[in-house]
mmCIF file of C-alpha atoms in Angstrom:
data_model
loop_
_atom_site.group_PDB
_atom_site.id
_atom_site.type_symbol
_atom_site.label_atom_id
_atom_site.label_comp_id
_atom_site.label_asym_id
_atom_site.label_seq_id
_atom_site.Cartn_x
_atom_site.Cartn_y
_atom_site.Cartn_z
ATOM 1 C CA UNK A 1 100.278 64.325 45.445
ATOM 2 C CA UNK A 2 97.069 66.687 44.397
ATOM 3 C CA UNK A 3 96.534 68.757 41.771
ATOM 4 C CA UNK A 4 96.775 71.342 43.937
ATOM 5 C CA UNK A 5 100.124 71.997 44.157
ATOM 6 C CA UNK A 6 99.946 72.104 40.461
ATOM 7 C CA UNK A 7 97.424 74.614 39.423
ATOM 8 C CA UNK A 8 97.026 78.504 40.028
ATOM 9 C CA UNK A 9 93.890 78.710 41.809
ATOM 10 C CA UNK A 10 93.032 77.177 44.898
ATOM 11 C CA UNK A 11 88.933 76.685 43.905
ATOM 12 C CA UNK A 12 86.694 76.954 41.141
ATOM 13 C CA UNK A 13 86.992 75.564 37.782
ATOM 14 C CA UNK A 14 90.226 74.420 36.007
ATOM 15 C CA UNK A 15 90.699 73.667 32.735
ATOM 16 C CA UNK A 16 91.800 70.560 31.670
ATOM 17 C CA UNK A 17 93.552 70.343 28.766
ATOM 18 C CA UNK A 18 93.662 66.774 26.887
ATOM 19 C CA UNK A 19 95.966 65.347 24.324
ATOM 20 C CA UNK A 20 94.571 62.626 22.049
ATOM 21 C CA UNK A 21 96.097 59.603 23.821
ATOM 22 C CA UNK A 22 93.829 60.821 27.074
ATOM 23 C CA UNK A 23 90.616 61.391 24.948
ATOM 24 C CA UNK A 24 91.122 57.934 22.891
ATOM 25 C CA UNK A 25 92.158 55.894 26.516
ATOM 26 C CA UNK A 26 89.265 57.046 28.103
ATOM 27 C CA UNK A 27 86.583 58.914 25.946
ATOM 28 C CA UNK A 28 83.506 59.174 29.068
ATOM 29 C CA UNK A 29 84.637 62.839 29.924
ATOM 30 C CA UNK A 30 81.347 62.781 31.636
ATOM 31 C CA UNK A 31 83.442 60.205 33.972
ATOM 32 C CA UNK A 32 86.374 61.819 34.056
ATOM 33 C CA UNK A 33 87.334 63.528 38.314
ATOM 34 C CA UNK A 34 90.960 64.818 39.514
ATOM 35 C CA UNK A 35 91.585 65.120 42.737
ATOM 36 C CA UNK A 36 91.104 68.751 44.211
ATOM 37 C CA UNK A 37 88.795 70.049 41.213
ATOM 38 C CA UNK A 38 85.636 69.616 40.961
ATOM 39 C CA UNK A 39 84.394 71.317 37.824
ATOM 40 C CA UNK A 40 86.324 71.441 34.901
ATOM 41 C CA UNK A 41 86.318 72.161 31.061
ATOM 42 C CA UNK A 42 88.255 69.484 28.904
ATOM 43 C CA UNK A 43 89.660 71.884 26.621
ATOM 44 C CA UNK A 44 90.211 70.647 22.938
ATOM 45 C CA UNK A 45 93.036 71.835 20.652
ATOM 46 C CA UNK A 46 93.578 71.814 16.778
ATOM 47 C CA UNK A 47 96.239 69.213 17.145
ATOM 48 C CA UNK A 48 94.287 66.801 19.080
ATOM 49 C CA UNK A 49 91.501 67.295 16.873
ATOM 50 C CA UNK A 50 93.745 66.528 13.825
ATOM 51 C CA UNK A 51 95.031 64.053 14.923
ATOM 52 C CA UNK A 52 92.008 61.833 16.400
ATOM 53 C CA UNK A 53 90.906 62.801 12.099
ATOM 54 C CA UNK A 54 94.093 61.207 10.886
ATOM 55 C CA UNK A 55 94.011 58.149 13.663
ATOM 56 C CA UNK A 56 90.041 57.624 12.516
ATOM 57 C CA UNK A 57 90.909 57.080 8.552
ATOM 58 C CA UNK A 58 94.950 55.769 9.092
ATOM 59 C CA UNK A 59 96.017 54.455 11.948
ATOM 60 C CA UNK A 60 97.759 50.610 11.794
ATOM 61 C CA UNK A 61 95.540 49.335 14.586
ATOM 62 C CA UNK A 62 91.774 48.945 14.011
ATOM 63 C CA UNK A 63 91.274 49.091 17.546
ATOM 64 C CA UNK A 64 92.190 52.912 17.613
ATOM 65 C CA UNK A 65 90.677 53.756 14.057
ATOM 66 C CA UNK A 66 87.250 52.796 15.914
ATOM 67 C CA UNK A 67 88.176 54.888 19.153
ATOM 68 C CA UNK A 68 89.172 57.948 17.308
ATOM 69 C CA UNK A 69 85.802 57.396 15.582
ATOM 70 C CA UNK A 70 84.086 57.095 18.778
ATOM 71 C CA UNK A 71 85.437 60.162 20.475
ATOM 72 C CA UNK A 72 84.867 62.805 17.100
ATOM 73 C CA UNK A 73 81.302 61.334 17.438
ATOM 74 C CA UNK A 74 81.077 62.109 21.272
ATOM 75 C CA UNK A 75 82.349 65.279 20.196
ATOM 76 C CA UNK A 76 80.076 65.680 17.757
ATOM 77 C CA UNK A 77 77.210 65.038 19.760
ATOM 78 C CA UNK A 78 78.184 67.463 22.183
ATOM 79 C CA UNK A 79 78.302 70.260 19.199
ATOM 80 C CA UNK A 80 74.645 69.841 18.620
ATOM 81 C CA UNK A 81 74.182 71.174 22.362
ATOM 82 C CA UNK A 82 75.671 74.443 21.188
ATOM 83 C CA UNK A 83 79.405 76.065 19.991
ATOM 84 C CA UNK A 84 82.268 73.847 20.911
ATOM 85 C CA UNK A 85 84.370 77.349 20.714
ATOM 86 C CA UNK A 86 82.189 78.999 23.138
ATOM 87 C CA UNK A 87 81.678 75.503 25.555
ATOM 88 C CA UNK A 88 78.943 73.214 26.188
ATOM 89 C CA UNK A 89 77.898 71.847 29.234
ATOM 90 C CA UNK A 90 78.282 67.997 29.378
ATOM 91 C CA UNK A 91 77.403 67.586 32.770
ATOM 92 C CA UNK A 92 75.908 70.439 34.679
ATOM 93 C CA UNK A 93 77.929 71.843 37.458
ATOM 94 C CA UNK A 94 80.751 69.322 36.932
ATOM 95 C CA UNK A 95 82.296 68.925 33.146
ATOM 96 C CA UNK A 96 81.893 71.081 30.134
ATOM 97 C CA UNK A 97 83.976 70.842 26.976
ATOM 98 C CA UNK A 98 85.014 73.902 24.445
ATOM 99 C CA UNK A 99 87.694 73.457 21.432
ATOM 100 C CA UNK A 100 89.774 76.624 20.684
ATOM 101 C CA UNK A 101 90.600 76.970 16.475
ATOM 102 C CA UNK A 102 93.793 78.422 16.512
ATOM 103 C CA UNK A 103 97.215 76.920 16.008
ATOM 104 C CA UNK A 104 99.969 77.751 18.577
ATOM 105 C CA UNK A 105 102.183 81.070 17.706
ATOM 106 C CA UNK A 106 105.033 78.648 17.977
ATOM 107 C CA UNK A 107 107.328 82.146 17.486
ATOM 108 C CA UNK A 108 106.085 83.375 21.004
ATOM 109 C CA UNK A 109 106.392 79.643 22.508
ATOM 110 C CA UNK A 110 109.455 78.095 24.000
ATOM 111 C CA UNK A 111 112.327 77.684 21.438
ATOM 112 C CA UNK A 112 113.038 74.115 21.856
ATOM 113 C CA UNK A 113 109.084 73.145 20.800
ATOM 114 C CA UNK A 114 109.547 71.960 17.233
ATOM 115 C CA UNK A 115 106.206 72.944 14.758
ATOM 116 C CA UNK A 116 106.671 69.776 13.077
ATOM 117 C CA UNK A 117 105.969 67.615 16.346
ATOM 118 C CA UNK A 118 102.698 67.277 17.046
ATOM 119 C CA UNK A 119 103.632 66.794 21.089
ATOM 120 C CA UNK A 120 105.326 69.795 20.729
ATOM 121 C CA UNK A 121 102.231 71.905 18.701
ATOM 122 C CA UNK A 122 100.184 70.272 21.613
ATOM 123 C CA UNK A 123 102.314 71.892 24.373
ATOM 124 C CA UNK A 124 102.452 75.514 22.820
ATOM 125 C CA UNK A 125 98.594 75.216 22.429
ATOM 126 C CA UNK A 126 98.401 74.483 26.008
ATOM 127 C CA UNK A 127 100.895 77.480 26.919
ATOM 128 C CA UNK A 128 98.231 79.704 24.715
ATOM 129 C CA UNK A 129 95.228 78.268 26.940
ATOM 130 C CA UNK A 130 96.890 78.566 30.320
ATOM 131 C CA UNK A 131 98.555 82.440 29.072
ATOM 132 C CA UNK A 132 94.901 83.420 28.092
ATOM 133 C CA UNK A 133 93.844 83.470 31.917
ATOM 134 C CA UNK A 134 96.433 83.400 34.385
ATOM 135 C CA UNK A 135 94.075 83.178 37.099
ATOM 136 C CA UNK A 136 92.383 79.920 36.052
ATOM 137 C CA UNK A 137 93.665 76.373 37.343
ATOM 138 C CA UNK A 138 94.820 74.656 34.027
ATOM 139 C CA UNK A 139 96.617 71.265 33.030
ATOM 140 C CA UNK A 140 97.199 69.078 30.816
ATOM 141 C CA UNK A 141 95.761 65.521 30.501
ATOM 142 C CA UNK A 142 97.709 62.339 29.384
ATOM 143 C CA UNK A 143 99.580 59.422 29.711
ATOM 144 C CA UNK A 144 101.930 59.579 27.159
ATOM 145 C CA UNK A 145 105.533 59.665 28.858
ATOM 146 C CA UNK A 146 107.024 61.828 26.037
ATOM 147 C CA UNK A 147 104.715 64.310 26.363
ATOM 148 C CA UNK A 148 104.721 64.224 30.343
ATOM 149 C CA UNK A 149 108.385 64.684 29.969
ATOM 150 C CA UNK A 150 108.271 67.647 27.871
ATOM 151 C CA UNK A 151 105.745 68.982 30.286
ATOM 152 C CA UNK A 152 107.731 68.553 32.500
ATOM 153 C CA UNK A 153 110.579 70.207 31.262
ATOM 154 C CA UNK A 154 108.444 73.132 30.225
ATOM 155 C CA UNK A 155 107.170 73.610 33.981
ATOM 156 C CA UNK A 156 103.548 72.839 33.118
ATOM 157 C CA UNK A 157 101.723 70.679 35.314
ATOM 158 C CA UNK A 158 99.507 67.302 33.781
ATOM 159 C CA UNK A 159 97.885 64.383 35.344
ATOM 160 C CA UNK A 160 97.244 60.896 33.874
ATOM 161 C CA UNK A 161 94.114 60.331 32.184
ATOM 162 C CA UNK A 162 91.480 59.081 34.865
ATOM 163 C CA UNK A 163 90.554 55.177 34.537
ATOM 164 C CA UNK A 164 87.351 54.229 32.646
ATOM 165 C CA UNK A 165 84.417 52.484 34.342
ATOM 166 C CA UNK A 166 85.574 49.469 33.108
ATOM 167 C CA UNK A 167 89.060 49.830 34.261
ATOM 168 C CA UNK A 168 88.213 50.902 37.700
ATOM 169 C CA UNK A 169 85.511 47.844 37.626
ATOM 170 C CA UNK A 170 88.383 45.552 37.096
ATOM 171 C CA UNK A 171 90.723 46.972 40.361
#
């Protein structure tokens, strides 16, 4: 069960597109391999970013108040290599990250995506990404079952978030 089947192209890079669960679960995008694709751009949206800013300041659990802190520093830190719109290379050859600015035309997205659900915003971002080049290999990125369902009624293909180094130290 590859990738493959999943994405457009058969080689090159893909785009992988991440919702906040996947970037907070596992933050080392530097880590981060699918199967079949070898370089890849984690692709940020407005929503994720949003919400990793509202998880940093309000979220119930300390635990993910630090991790949302942890990834917009990462993220951050990868801005001072150069423009997050225009991509910077976070490993050379292999992973590069980029963030697009603008908010999903939720008019020209599916009709059942709601603009007040953030899974939903999420989703028509992703449709923008993937409609921008047909020809690349895009998906989306998370574990969050809701949002995998929706993908999956909307016919767009995701993966789980890839284990950390400490989760694959512990298999």
């Amino acid at each position: 069960n590859t990738l493959e089947k999943y994405c457009n192209g058969s080689t090159g890079e893909a785009l992988a597109i991440a919702d906040t669960n996947a970037l907070i679960h596992n933050p080392d995008i530097e880590h981060w391999h699918f199967e079949d694709v070898k370089t890849f751009t984690v692709v940020l949206t407005p929503t994720v970013l949003s919400e990793l800013d509202k998880h940093k300041m309000n979220h119930r659990n300390q635990q993910v108040r630090e991790k949302a802190s942890s990834v917009i520093r990462r993220i951050k830190e990868y801005r001072r290599r150069g423009s997050l719109h225009a991509g910077v290379v976070v490993v050379q050859g292999r992973v590069s990250l980029r963030s697009i600015a603008n908010e999903p035309n939720m008019a020209q997205s599916l009709s059942w995506l709601d603009s007040a659900n953030a899974d939903d915003r999420f989703l028509a971002s992703a449709i923008d990404v993937m409609r921008a080049d047909l020809a690349m290999r895009a998906f989306i990125v998370t574990s969050d079952i809701n949002l995998q369902n929706k993908a999956e009624m909307a016919g767009l293909p995701f993966c789980e978030v890839p284990a950390s180094i400490a989760e694959k130290g512990e298999k």
